[in-house]
Amino acid sequence: MSAPQNLTAVLLVVLATVAVGGYGLRSRSTPDFYVASRTVSPLRNAAAVSGEYLSAASYLGIAGLVVAYGSTMLWYGIGYTAGYLVLLVLVAAPLRRSGAYTVSDFAEARLGSLGVRRVATVFVVVIGWLYQVPQLQGAGLALHTTLGAPPWAGAVLVSAVVLVSVIAGGMRSVTLVQAFQFWLKLAALAVPAIALLLVWRGAWHPAGTSAVAAAHTAPVRDDGGHQMYSLYSLMVATFLGAMGLPHVIARFYTNPDGRGARRTTVGVLGLLGVFYLLPEVYGGLGRLFAPGLAEGNRVDTVVLLLPGRLVPGAVGQLLTAMVVAGAFAAFLSTCSGLALSVAAVLSQDVVGGDVRGFRKASAVAVVAPCAIALLLSESGVSVAHEIGLVFSVAASTFCPLLVLGIWWRRLTAPGAVSGMLVGGGSALASAVLTLLGVGGPGWTGTLLAEPAAWSVPAAFLTMVGVSLATRSRVPAGASVMLARLHVPEELVAGGVDHSAAEGDRSSRDHSRPSRHPHR
């Protein structure tokens, strides 16, 4: 493996990210920084959503898990994609019609409670930081594996580039960067995959290649017959977790209207469906030709090392450099979206909500997870499993809040708070205990490692039960708010999008976005 080519690839990605992000210097108003003034087209938004969604877990983690554990791990890619189908059907258009800037805005607007807003804000920050930490750890692993750099170097480099992009132009800047990085990631993974498939099928014989399949028996994932439970729990987490990820939800506020949000989601389904064919290629070929790459704590290095293993020489070095470039694009795009979503809620709830406050909050949103990533030692848990735990937390908090908030008039503030605390709190505790190595191979360890199967139902049942017990707390304007969420924009007030109009007024006076966007 050649360090100069890999270093050049990383530097080119960084320079391209900064250059494309320079477009965001045109951002001046508050709506520009929060929602790109709600002017992002469905196609560009679909590429941007896909760019920020395809994180280290998708780019590095899935292939490694397939090599280590076999075809069961294919459900990660299926679940990550299918989650957008659920989002399309239940959430996308109504969420855009709410006129919110953040999920915290939606929570307060729907339930008329500052307490609900504060709880939602805490979970946005927690989920955002939990999601960023494995990205930064993955960046450190990638630089260490391909360049021999110290593990902290990747986290620091990614954090610095993300901070510049977010502070420079907020959502407008990050949207263009993420759309660009999606296509970069797709090409960087697809071209080497095609080359490896040609080697496998015998259509290409680069000098020195020894394409001989190695016998490999995948280890059993658990010893207690719990694999079926783990699979179903993984499906619940990935199917329902996408709609609870703050950085994904925030992207739907940037569409011009609800129809644009739906078109964006359909586009995302298509783009993800194409992308998730590629990690499976690396995983399958890795099991055939290089199963030893997934031994020990090296699961997440399979994609980085496989091209050089199967295609020696200069061509293999070039293919490896492409994969490294795509990996760094994955770290940068996901961390940018996460930092943006965390900065948005911190800005509104802590430091004022204007452009200056947003930039201050951005520094906290980037520096804090970087510090956590540097302080935490390696957990021994794969990146994909770490992200799966975050999906469980997201599915146990914002999924019930959004689904019931959009489709059930009798949801109350006490019910929403109780459900988020019960579901999200239990899933978060399970994630922390799993990362600390608590549980072991029995049922206790399995339930902690895959909590979604019980934490998500607990959240829904708690929200419904407490809401029914507090019927008198149903917001007075609940019916009006639900009508706003479900009636197409062209049928409301002659087709005028009041939330966009409010954003335009806000952009003229650079004032703080309203905490009650529906009013």
Short mmCIF file of C-alpha atoms in Angstrom, two decimals:
data_model
loop_
_atom_site.label_atom_id
_atom_site.label_comp_id
_atom_site.label_asym_id
_atom_site.label_seq_id
_atom_site.Cartn_x
_atom_site.Cartn_y
_atom_site.Cartn_z
CA MET A 1 0.00 0.00 0.00
CA SER A 2 1.45 3.35 -1.08
CA ALA A 3 1.17 6.19 1.41
CA PRO A 4 1.89 9.04 -1.10
CA GLN A 5 -1.08 8.14 -3.33
CA ASN A 6 -3.38 7.76 -0.34
CA LEU A 7 -2.24 11.06 1.16
CA THR A 8 -2.79 12.78 -2.17
CA ALA A 9 -6.30 11.33 -2.35
CA VAL A 10 -7.17 12.62 1.14
CA LEU A 11 -5.79 16.07 0.41
CA LEU A 12 -7.69 16.29 -2.89
CA VAL A 13 -10.95 15.44 -1.12
CA VAL A 14 -10.27 18.06 1.55
CA LEU A 15 -9.42 20.74 -1.02
CA ALA A 16 -12.46 19.89 -3.14
CA THR A 17 -14.70 20.05 -0.07
CA VAL A 18 -13.39 23.48 0.90
CA ALA A 19 -13.65 24.73 -2.68
CA VAL A 20 -17.23 23.51 -3.19
CA GLY A 21 -18.17 24.78 0.26
CA GLY A 22 -16.94 28.22 -0.79
CA TYR A 23 -20.21 28.54 -2.67
CA GLY A 24 -21.82 28.83 0.76
CA LEU A 25 -20.10 32.14 1.39
CA ARG A 26 -23.15 33.60 -0.36
CA SER A 27 -25.15 32.66 2.72
CA ARG A 28 -26.02 35.74 4.68
CA SER A 29 -29.51 35.41 6.16
CA THR A 30 -30.79 33.24 8.97
CA PRO A 31 -32.93 31.05 6.62
CA ASP A 32 -29.83 30.52 4.45
CA PHE A 33 -27.93 29.05 7.38
CA TYR A 34 -30.78 26.95 8.77
CA VAL A 35 -32.75 25.71 5.74
CA ALA A 36 -30.98 27.14 2.63
CA SER A 37 -33.99 29.49 2.35
CA ARG A 38 -36.11 26.40 1.48
CA THR A 39 -35.01 26.54 -2.17
CA VAL A 40 -33.18 23.20 -2.64
CA SER A 41 -34.45 21.19 -5.63
CA PRO A 42 -35.52 17.56 -5.06
CA LEU A 43 -32.67 16.10 -7.15
CA ARG A 44 -29.93 18.06 -5.42
CA ASN A 45 -31.53 17.43 -2.04
CA ALA A 46 -31.74 13.68 -2.73
CA ALA A 47 -28.01 13.62 -3.49
CA ALA A 48 -27.29 15.70 -0.38
CA VAL A 49 -29.42 13.47 1.87
CA SER A 50 -27.71 10.40 0.44
CA GLY A 51 -24.32 12.05 0.88
CA GLU A 52 -24.77 12.74 4.57
CA TYR A 53 -26.60 9.47 5.25
CA LEU A 54 -23.91 7.20 3.77
CA SER A 55 -21.59 7.31 6.73
CA ALA A 56 -18.64 5.22 7.87
CA ALA A 57 -21.07 2.42 8.74
CA SER A 58 -22.25 2.18 5.13
CA TYR A 59 -18.91 2.78 3.46
CA LEU A 60 -16.65 0.69 5.70
CA GLY A 61 -18.72 -1.21 8.23
CA ILE A 62 -21.17 -3.32 6.21
CA ALA A 63 -18.54 -5.00 4.04
CA GLY A 64 -16.47 -5.90 7.09
CA LEU A 65 -19.46 -7.41 8.87
CA VAL A 66 -20.36 -9.47 5.79
CA VAL A 67 -16.81 -10.85 5.72
CA ALA A 68 -16.88 -11.62 9.44
CA TYR A 69 -20.47 -12.88 9.91
CA GLY A 70 -21.92 -13.70 6.53
CA SER A 71 -25.10 -12.87 4.63
CA THR A 72 -27.14 -11.95 7.73
CA MET A 73 -25.31 -8.63 7.76
CA LEU A 74 -26.84 -7.73 4.39
CA TRP A 75 -29.85 -6.56 6.41
CA TYR A 76 -27.92 -3.44 7.38
CA GLY A 77 -28.00 -2.14 3.82
CA ILE A 78 -31.60 -3.26 3.29
CA GLY A 79 -32.74 -1.62 6.51
CA TYR A 80 -30.85 1.61 5.90
CA THR A 81 -32.61 1.93 2.53
CA ALA A 82 -36.07 0.74 3.58
CA GLY A 83 -36.12 3.34 6.35
CA TYR A 84 -36.68 5.99 3.69
CA LEU A 85 -39.75 4.17 2.40
CA VAL A 86 -41.28 4.45 5.88
CA LEU A 87 -40.20 8.08 6.01
CA LEU A 88 -41.76 8.74 2.60
CA VAL A 89 -45.11 7.26 3.57
CA LEU A 90 -45.46 8.69 7.07
CA VAL A 91 -43.37 11.78 7.61
CA ALA A 92 -41.69 13.57 4.67
CA ALA A 93 -44.39 15.91 3.32
CA PRO A 94 -46.18 16.74 6.62
CA LEU A 95 -42.86 17.53 8.27
CA ARG A 96 -41.99 20.01 5.53
CA ARG A 97 -45.45 21.64 5.77
CA SER A 98 -44.89 22.28 9.49
CA GLY A 99 -42.63 25.20 8.55
CA ALA A 100 -40.12 24.20 11.23
CA TYR A 101 -36.38 24.80 11.20
CA THR A 102 -35.54 21.86 13.50
CA VAL A 103 -37.25 18.86 15.08
CA SER A 104 -37.36 20.86 18.31
CA ASP A 105 -39.35 23.54 16.48
CA PHE A 106 -41.79 20.89 15.29
CA ALA A 107 -42.18 19.41 18.78
CA GLU A 108 -42.99 22.75 20.37
CA ALA A 109 -45.23 23.89 17.53
CA ARG A 110 -47.25 20.67 17.57
CA LEU A 111 -47.64 20.34 21.34
CA GLY A 112 -47.27 23.93 22.54
CA SER A 113 -44.81 22.96 25.24
CA LEU A 114 -41.37 24.36 26.01
CA GLY A 115 -40.66 21.22 28.05
CA VAL A 116 -41.13 18.98 25.01
CA ARG A 117 -38.81 21.27 23.06
CA ARG A 118 -36.08 21.02 25.67
CA VAL A 119 -36.23 17.23 25.84
CA ALA A 120 -36.14 17.04 22.04
CA THR A 121 -33.15 19.38 21.96
CA VAL A 122 -31.24 17.20 24.42
CA PHE A 123 -31.84 14.11 22.31
CA VAL A 124 -30.86 15.93 19.10
CA VAL A 125 -27.52 16.80 20.68
CA VAL A 126 -27.01 13.33 22.15
CA ILE A 127 -27.86 11.50 18.91
CA GLY A 128 -25.79 13.94 16.87
CA TRP A 129 -22.71 13.52 19.02
CA LEU A 130 -23.13 9.74 19.31
CA TYR A 131 -23.30 9.55 15.54
CA GLN A 132 -20.29 11.80 15.00
CA VAL A 133 -17.94 9.92 17.32
CA PRO A 134 -17.73 6.71 15.22
CA GLN A 135 -17.26 8.83 12.08
CA LEU A 136 -14.25 10.49 13.66
CA GLN A 137 -12.94 7.18 14.95
CA GLY A 138 -13.36 5.77 11.44
CA ALA A 139 -11.39 8.68 10.02
CA GLY A 140 -8.59 7.95 12.46
CA LEU A 141 -8.67 4.26 11.54
CA ALA A 142 -8.56 5.06 7.81
CA LEU A 143 -5.54 7.36 8.12
CA HIS A 144 -3.77 4.96 10.45
CA THR A 145 -4.40 1.97 8.15
CA THR A 146 -3.49 3.65 4.87
CA LEU A 147 -0.93 6.27 5.90
CA GLY A 148 0.43 5.08 9.22
CA ALA A 149 -0.71 8.35 10.82
CA PRO A 150 -1.55 8.51 14.54
CA PRO A 151 -5.23 7.65 15.23
CA TRP A 152 -6.05 11.18 16.41
CA ALA A 153 -5.02 12.76 13.09
CA GLY A 154 -8.11 11.70 11.19
CA ALA A 155 -10.52 13.04 13.82
CA VAL A 156 -8.77 16.40 13.97
CA LEU A 157 -8.59 16.77 10.18
CA VAL A 158 -12.25 15.92 9.62
CA SER A 159 -13.38 18.21 12.45
CA ALA A 160 -11.38 21.13 11.08
CA VAL A 161 -12.75 20.80 7.55
CA VAL A 162 -16.33 20.35 8.78
CA LEU A 163 -16.08 23.40 11.02
CA VAL A 164 -14.95 25.57 8.11
CA SER A 165 -17.76 24.32 5.86
CA VAL A 166 -20.53 24.77 8.43
CA ILE A 167 -19.42 28.18 9.70
CA ALA A 168 -18.86 29.47 6.17
CA GLY A 169 -22.35 28.97 4.84
CA GLY A 170 -24.52 26.75 7.01
CA MET A 171 -27.13 24.66 5.21
CA ARG A 172 -26.61 26.30 1.82
CA SER A 173 -22.90 25.46 1.83
CA VAL A 174 -23.28 21.99 3.32
CA THR A 175 -26.03 21.02 0.82
CA LEU A 176 -23.74 21.52 -2.16
CA VAL A 177 -20.82 19.81 -0.42
CA GLN A 178 -22.89 16.75 0.49
CA ALA A 179 -24.36 16.38 -3.00
CA PHE A 180 -20.86 16.51 -4.48
CA GLN A 181 -19.56 14.02 -1.93
CA PHE A 182 -22.30 11.50 -2.67
CA TRP A 183 -21.25 11.23 -6.30
CA LEU A 184 -17.61 11.08 -5.22
CA LYS A 185 -18.33 8.24 -2.79
CA LEU A 186 -20.35 6.34 -5.36
CA ALA A 187 -17.61 6.56 -7.99
CA ALA A 188 -14.81 5.86 -5.51
CA LEU A 189 -16.50 2.64 -4.39
CA ALA A 190 -17.91 1.57 -7.77
CA VAL A 191 -14.76 1.74 -9.93
CA PRO A 192 -12.64 -0.50 -7.67
CA ALA A 193 -15.62 -2.84 -7.21
CA ILE A 194 -15.91 -3.29 -10.98
CA ALA A 195 -12.17 -3.99 -11.19
CA LEU A 196 -12.40 -6.58 -8.40
CA LEU A 197 -15.36 -8.27 -10.09
CA LEU A 198 -13.37 -8.52 -13.31
CA VAL A 199 -10.54 -10.20 -11.39
CA TRP A 200 -13.00 -12.58 -9.75
CA ARG A 201 -14.64 -13.58 -13.05
CA GLY A 202 -11.26 -14.07 -14.72
CA ALA A 203 -11.86 -11.30 -17.27
CA TRP A 204 -8.79 -9.42 -16.05
CA HIS A 205 -5.51 -10.88 -14.86
CA PRO A 206 -3.25 -8.15 -13.46
CA ALA A 207 0.32 -9.24 -12.94
CA GLY A 208 0.87 -10.98 -9.61
CA THR A 209 -2.78 -11.69 -8.96
CA SER A 210 -3.64 -14.93 -7.25
CA ALA A 211 -7.43 -15.07 -7.27
CA VAL A 212 -7.83 -18.28 -5.35
CA ALA A 213 -10.78 -18.55 -3.03
CA ALA A 214 -9.95 -19.21 0.59
CA ALA A 215 -11.97 -21.56 2.74
CA HIS A 216 -13.69 -19.59 5.45
CA THR A 217 -16.37 -20.50 7.90
CA ALA A 218 -18.18 -17.53 9.40
CA PRO A 219 -18.36 -17.54 13.17
CA VAL A 220 -21.74 -17.69 14.84
CA ARG A 221 -22.72 -14.24 15.98
CA ASP A 222 -23.96 -15.36 19.37
CA ASP A 223 -23.90 -18.57 21.38
CA GLY A 224 -27.38 -18.59 22.83
CA GLY A 225 -29.63 -18.97 19.80
CA HIS A 226 -30.38 -15.23 19.82
CA GLN A 227 -29.52 -14.45 16.21
CA MET A 228 -33.15 -14.25 15.11
CA TYR A 229 -33.96 -11.73 17.84
CA SER A 230 -30.92 -9.67 16.84
CA LEU A 231 -32.02 -9.69 13.21
CA TYR A 232 -35.56 -8.52 13.97
CA SER A 233 -34.29 -5.86 16.35
CA LEU A 234 -31.85 -4.63 13.71
CA MET A 235 -34.72 -4.36 11.23
CA VAL A 236 -36.79 -2.30 13.68
CA ALA A 237 -33.84 0.02 14.36
CA THR A 238 -32.92 0.61 10.73
CA PHE A 239 -36.48 0.76 9.35
CA LEU A 240 -37.64 3.31 11.95
CA GLY A 241 -34.36 4.99 12.90
CA ALA A 242 -33.90 6.98 9.68
CA MET A 243 -36.88 9.22 10.45
CA GLY A 244 -35.45 9.88 13.90
CA LEU A 245 -32.01 11.06 12.78
CA PRO A 246 -31.90 14.85 13.27
CA HIS A 247 -29.51 15.49 10.37
CA VAL A 248 -31.81 13.57 8.01
CA ILE A 249 -34.95 15.29 9.26
CA ALA A 250 -33.33 18.72 8.86
CA ARG A 251 -32.82 18.18 5.14
CA PHE A 252 -36.57 17.98 4.49
CA TYR A 253 -37.04 21.50 5.80
CA THR A 254 -34.98 22.77 2.84
CA ASN A 255 -37.47 21.68 0.15
CA PRO A 256 -39.77 24.32 -1.30
CA ASP A 257 -42.90 22.36 -0.36
CA GLY A 258 -44.30 18.99 0.71
CA ARG A 259 -44.35 17.63 -2.84
CA GLY A 260 -40.65 18.45 -3.12
CA ALA A 261 -40.02 16.57 0.12
CA ARG A 262 -41.72 13.47 -1.27
CA ARG A 263 -39.78 13.68 -4.52
CA THR A 264 -36.58 14.04 -2.55
CA THR A 265 -37.36 10.86 -0.61
CA VAL A 266 -38.09 8.89 -3.79
CA GLY A 267 -34.76 10.09 -5.19
CA VAL A 268 -32.97 9.01 -2.02
CA LEU A 269 -34.49 5.53 -2.28
CA GLY A 270 -33.11 5.17 -5.81
CA LEU A 271 -29.64 6.49 -4.98
CA LEU A 272 -29.30 4.37 -1.85
CA GLY A 273 -30.53 1.30 -3.69
CA VAL A 274 -27.66 1.68 -6.17
CA PHE A 275 -25.03 2.46 -3.55
CA TYR A 276 -25.83 -0.42 -1.21
CA LEU A 277 -25.08 -2.95 -3.95
CA LEU A 278 -21.40 -2.03 -3.60
CA PRO A 279 -20.56 -2.88 0.05
CA GLU A 280 -22.01 -6.32 -0.56
CA VAL A 281 -19.58 -6.78 -3.47
CA TYR A 282 -16.63 -5.99 -1.21
CA GLY A 283 -18.00 -8.21 1.53
CA GLY A 284 -18.61 -11.16 -0.76
CA LEU A 285 -15.20 -10.92 -2.44
CA GLY A 286 -13.55 -10.43 0.93
CA ARG A 287 -15.05 -13.69 2.19
CA LEU A 288 -13.79 -15.50 -0.90
CA PHE A 289 -10.26 -14.14 -1.19
CA ALA A 290 -9.24 -12.37 2.02
CA PRO A 291 -11.26 -13.53 5.07
CA GLY A 292 -8.28 -12.77 7.32
CA LEU A 293 -8.86 -9.04 6.80
CA ALA A 294 -11.80 -9.18 9.24
CA GLU A 295 -9.94 -10.91 12.05
CA GLY A 296 -9.59 -9.23 15.42
CA ASN A 297 -10.57 -5.55 15.46
CA ARG A 298 -9.89 -5.07 11.74
CA VAL A 299 -13.48 -5.50 10.52
CA ASP A 300 -13.72 -1.89 9.34
CA THR A 301 -10.53 -2.08 7.25
CA VAL A 302 -11.78 -4.62 4.66
CA VAL A 303 -12.84 -2.03 2.08
CA LEU A 304 -9.58 -0.13 2.49
CA LEU A 305 -7.31 -3.18 2.13
CA LEU A 306 -9.12 -5.46 -0.32
CA PRO A 307 -8.19 -3.68 -3.61
CA GLY A 308 -4.48 -3.82 -2.78
CA ARG A 309 -4.81 -7.47 -1.76
CA LEU A 310 -6.41 -8.59 -5.04
CA VAL A 311 -4.75 -6.18 -7.47
CA PRO A 312 -1.07 -5.73 -6.67
CA GLY A 313 1.17 -3.06 -8.17
CA ALA A 314 0.44 0.47 -9.35
CA VAL A 315 -3.13 -0.30 -10.40
CA GLY A 316 -3.93 -1.69 -6.97
CA GLN A 317 -2.42 1.39 -5.34
CA LEU A 318 -4.60 3.63 -7.51
CA LEU A 319 -7.75 1.66 -6.65
CA THR A 320 -6.86 1.86 -2.96
CA ALA A 321 -6.37 5.62 -3.22
CA MET A 322 -9.85 5.93 -4.75
CA VAL A 323 -11.40 3.95 -1.90
CA VAL A 324 -9.55 6.10 0.66
CA ALA A 325 -10.83 9.26 -1.03
CA GLY A 326 -14.41 8.00 -0.87
CA ALA A 327 -14.02 7.03 2.77
CA PHE A 328 -12.92 10.54 3.68
CA ALA A 329 -15.82 11.98 1.73
CA ALA A 330 -18.11 9.76 3.83
CA PHE A 331 -16.64 11.06 7.09
CA LEU A 332 -16.84 14.69 5.98
CA SER A 333 -20.37 14.64 4.56
CA THR A 334 -21.94 12.83 7.51
CA CYS A 335 -20.14 14.92 10.12
CA SER A 336 -21.19 18.10 8.27
CA GLY A 337 -24.87 17.15 8.44
CA LEU A 338 -24.65 16.12 12.07
CA ALA A 339 -22.79 19.27 13.09
CA LEU A 340 -25.36 21.38 11.26
CA SER A 341 -28.35 19.75 12.97
CA VAL A 342 -26.77 20.01 16.42
CA ALA A 343 -25.69 23.60 15.82
CA ALA A 344 -29.21 24.57 14.75
CA VAL A 345 -30.87 23.44 17.99
CA LEU A 346 -28.05 24.73 20.20
CA SER A 347 -28.20 28.08 18.46
CA GLN A 348 -31.94 28.52 18.91
CA ASP A 349 -32.13 27.24 22.47
CA VAL A 350 -28.83 28.41 23.96
CA VAL A 351 -27.03 31.19 22.11
CA GLY A 352 -29.61 33.36 20.42
CA GLY A 353 -30.62 31.82 17.08
CA ASP A 354 -29.17 34.42 14.69
CA VAL A 355 -26.24 33.90 12.30
CA ARG A 356 -23.64 34.81 14.93
CA GLY A 357 -25.23 32.43 17.42
CA PHE A 358 -25.32 29.70 14.79
CA ARG A 359 -21.59 30.04 14.19
CA LYS A 360 -20.83 29.86 17.91
CA ALA A 361 -23.01 26.78 18.26
CA SER A 362 -21.26 25.20 15.26
CA ALA A 363 -17.94 25.35 17.09
CA VAL A 364 -19.44 23.48 20.05
CA ALA A 365 -21.19 20.98 17.75
CA VAL A 366 -17.87 20.07 16.10
CA VAL A 367 -15.31 20.38 18.90
CA ALA A 368 -17.24 18.42 21.56
CA PRO A 369 -17.57 15.11 19.65
CA CYS A 370 -13.98 15.46 18.45
CA ALA A 371 -12.85 15.68 22.07
CA ILE A 372 -14.98 12.64 22.98
CA ALA A 373 -13.54 10.65 20.07
CA LEU A 374 -10.00 11.53 21.16
CA LEU A 375 -10.66 10.60 24.78
CA LEU A 376 -12.42 7.30 24.13
CA SER A 377 -10.28 4.26 23.64
CA GLU A 378 -11.30 1.72 20.99
CA SER A 379 -14.46 -0.05 22.07
CA GLY A 380 -13.86 -3.14 19.94
CA VAL A 381 -17.35 -2.66 18.44
CA SER A 382 -17.55 -2.28 14.66
CA VAL A 383 -18.53 1.08 13.20
CA ALA A 384 -21.69 -0.40 11.69
CA HIS A 385 -22.81 -1.80 15.06
CA GLU A 386 -22.06 1.51 16.79
CA ILE A 387 -24.21 3.31 14.23
CA GLY A 388 -26.88 0.64 14.68
CA LEU A 389 -27.03 1.53 18.37
CA VAL A 390 -27.53 5.20 17.46
CA PHE A 391 -30.35 4.16 15.11
CA SER A 392 -31.96 2.39 18.07
CA VAL A 393 -31.87 5.60 20.12
CA ALA A 394 -33.28 7.64 17.22
CA ALA A 395 -36.03 5.09 16.55
CA SER A 396 -36.99 5.15 20.24
CA THR A 397 -37.28 8.94 20.52
CA PHE A 398 -38.15 10.94 17.40
CA CYS A 399 -39.87 8.18 15.43
CA PRO A 400 -42.75 7.91 17.97
CA LEU A 401 -42.83 11.69 18.38
CA LEU A 402 -43.11 12.32 14.64
CA VAL A 403 -45.49 9.50 13.78
CA LEU A 404 -47.91 10.21 16.63
CA GLY A 405 -47.44 13.98 16.34
CA ILE A 406 -48.35 13.90 12.66
CA TRP A 407 -51.09 11.24 12.68
CA TRP A 408 -52.69 11.26 16.17
CA ARG A 409 -54.52 14.34 17.40
CA ARG A 410 -54.67 13.22 21.06
CA LEU A 411 -50.91 13.23 21.65
CA THR A 412 -50.10 15.43 24.66
CA ALA A 413 -46.94 17.06 25.92
CA PRO A 414 -46.67 14.79 29.00
CA GLY A 415 -47.10 11.76 26.77
CA ALA A 416 -44.42 12.92 24.33
CA VAL A 417 -41.91 13.70 27.07
CA SER A 418 -42.58 10.42 28.90
CA GLY A 419 -42.26 8.36 25.71
CA MET A 420 -38.97 9.99 24.69
CA LEU A 421 -37.50 9.54 28.15
CA VAL A 422 -38.59 5.90 28.46
CA GLY A 423 -37.73 4.79 24.92
CA GLY A 424 -34.74 7.00 24.23
CA GLY A 425 -33.37 6.77 27.74
CA SER A 426 -33.46 2.97 27.79
CA ALA A 427 -31.92 2.67 24.32
CA LEU A 428 -29.22 5.17 25.23
CA ALA A 429 -28.39 3.31 28.43
CA SER A 430 -28.16 0.06 26.47
CA ALA A 431 -25.84 1.65 23.92
CA VAL A 432 -23.51 2.98 26.61
CA LEU A 433 -23.42 -0.35 28.46
CA THR A 434 -22.71 -2.21 25.21
CA LEU A 435 -19.82 0.09 24.35
CA LEU A 436 -18.45 -0.45 27.85
CA GLY A 437 -18.53 -4.21 27.30
CA VAL A 438 -21.34 -4.99 29.75
CA GLY A 439 -23.66 -7.92 29.07
CA GLY A 440 -21.71 -10.82 27.67
CA PRO A 441 -22.95 -13.48 25.23
CA GLY A 442 -26.28 -14.37 26.93
CA TRP A 443 -29.71 -12.80 26.67
CA THR A 444 -28.65 -9.82 28.73
CA GLY A 445 -25.90 -8.94 26.30
CA THR A 446 -28.17 -9.54 23.31
CA LEU A 447 -30.95 -7.32 24.64
CA LEU A 448 -28.46 -4.55 25.39
CA ALA A 449 -26.65 -4.84 22.07
CA GLU A 450 -29.91 -4.76 20.04
CA PRO A 451 -32.41 -2.73 22.11
CA ALA A 452 -34.76 -1.48 19.39
CA ALA A 453 -37.10 -4.49 19.51
CA TRP A 454 -38.17 -3.56 23.04
CA SER A 455 -37.28 0.14 23.40
CA VAL A 456 -39.31 1.32 20.38
CA PRO A 457 -42.56 -0.41 21.51
CA ALA A 458 -41.93 0.91 25.01
CA ALA A 459 -41.70 4.46 23.65
CA PHE A 460 -44.90 4.17 21.59
CA LEU A 461 -46.88 2.54 24.40
CA THR A 462 -45.72 5.12 26.93
CA MET A 463 -46.62 8.04 24.66
CA VAL A 464 -50.07 6.63 23.96
CA GLY A 465 -50.76 5.57 27.56
CA VAL A 466 -49.68 8.83 29.18
CA SER A 467 -51.49 10.87 26.53
CA LEU A 468 -54.73 8.99 27.15
CA ALA A 469 -54.27 9.58 30.88
CA THR A 470 -53.79 13.33 30.28
CA ARG A 471 -56.61 13.98 27.79
CA SER A 472 -57.13 17.46 29.18
CA ARG A 473 -53.64 18.44 27.98
CA VAL A 474 -54.39 17.98 24.27
CA PRO A 475 -53.32 21.30 22.66
CA ALA A 476 -56.22 23.57 21.78
CA GLY A 477 -54.92 24.07 18.25
CA ALA A 478 -54.16 20.40 17.55
CA SER A 479 -56.80 20.02 14.84
CA VAL A 480 -55.64 23.17 13.08
CA MET A 481 -52.03 22.05 13.23
CA LEU A 482 -52.85 18.60 11.85
CA ALA A 483 -54.79 20.21 9.00
CA ARG A 484 -51.70 22.29 8.21
CA LEU A 485 -49.54 19.16 8.14
CA HIS A 486 -51.81 17.15 5.84
CA VAL A 487 -53.43 19.66 3.46
CA PRO A 488 -51.32 20.28 0.31
CA GLU A 489 -49.88 23.78 0.09
CA GLU A 490 -51.74 24.69 -3.11
CA LEU A 491 -55.05 24.21 -1.26
CA VAL A 492 -54.06 26.47 1.63
CA ALA A 493 -54.49 30.23 1.27
CA GLY A 494 -54.40 30.13 -2.52
CA GLY A 495 -51.17 28.18 -2.66
CA VAL A 496 -49.13 30.55 -0.52
CA ASP A 497 -46.55 28.81 1.68
CA HIS A 498 -46.75 30.88 4.84
CA SER A 499 -43.71 29.24 6.38
CA ALA A 500 -41.63 30.27 3.38
CA ALA A 501 -43.07 33.77 3.56
CA GLU A 502 -42.11 33.97 7.21
CA GLY A 503 -38.62 32.82 6.23
CA ASP A 504 -38.42 35.56 3.59
CA ARG A 505 -39.39 38.21 6.14
CA SER A 506 -36.85 36.77 8.53
CA SER A 507 -34.15 36.97 5.85
CA ARG A 508 -34.82 40.66 5.34
CA ASP A 509 -34.34 41.65 8.94
CA HIS A 510 -31.91 38.80 9.89
CA SER A 511 -34.02 38.11 12.93
CA ARG A 512 -34.14 34.91 14.94
CA PRO A 513 -36.37 32.17 13.47
CA SER A 514 -39.65 31.80 15.27
CA ARG A 515 -39.99 29.02 17.81
CA HIS A 516 -43.60 28.73 16.68
CA PRO A 517 -43.29 28.47 12.89
CA HIS A 518 -46.96 27.63 12.45
CA ARG A 519 -48.16 30.86 14.00
#
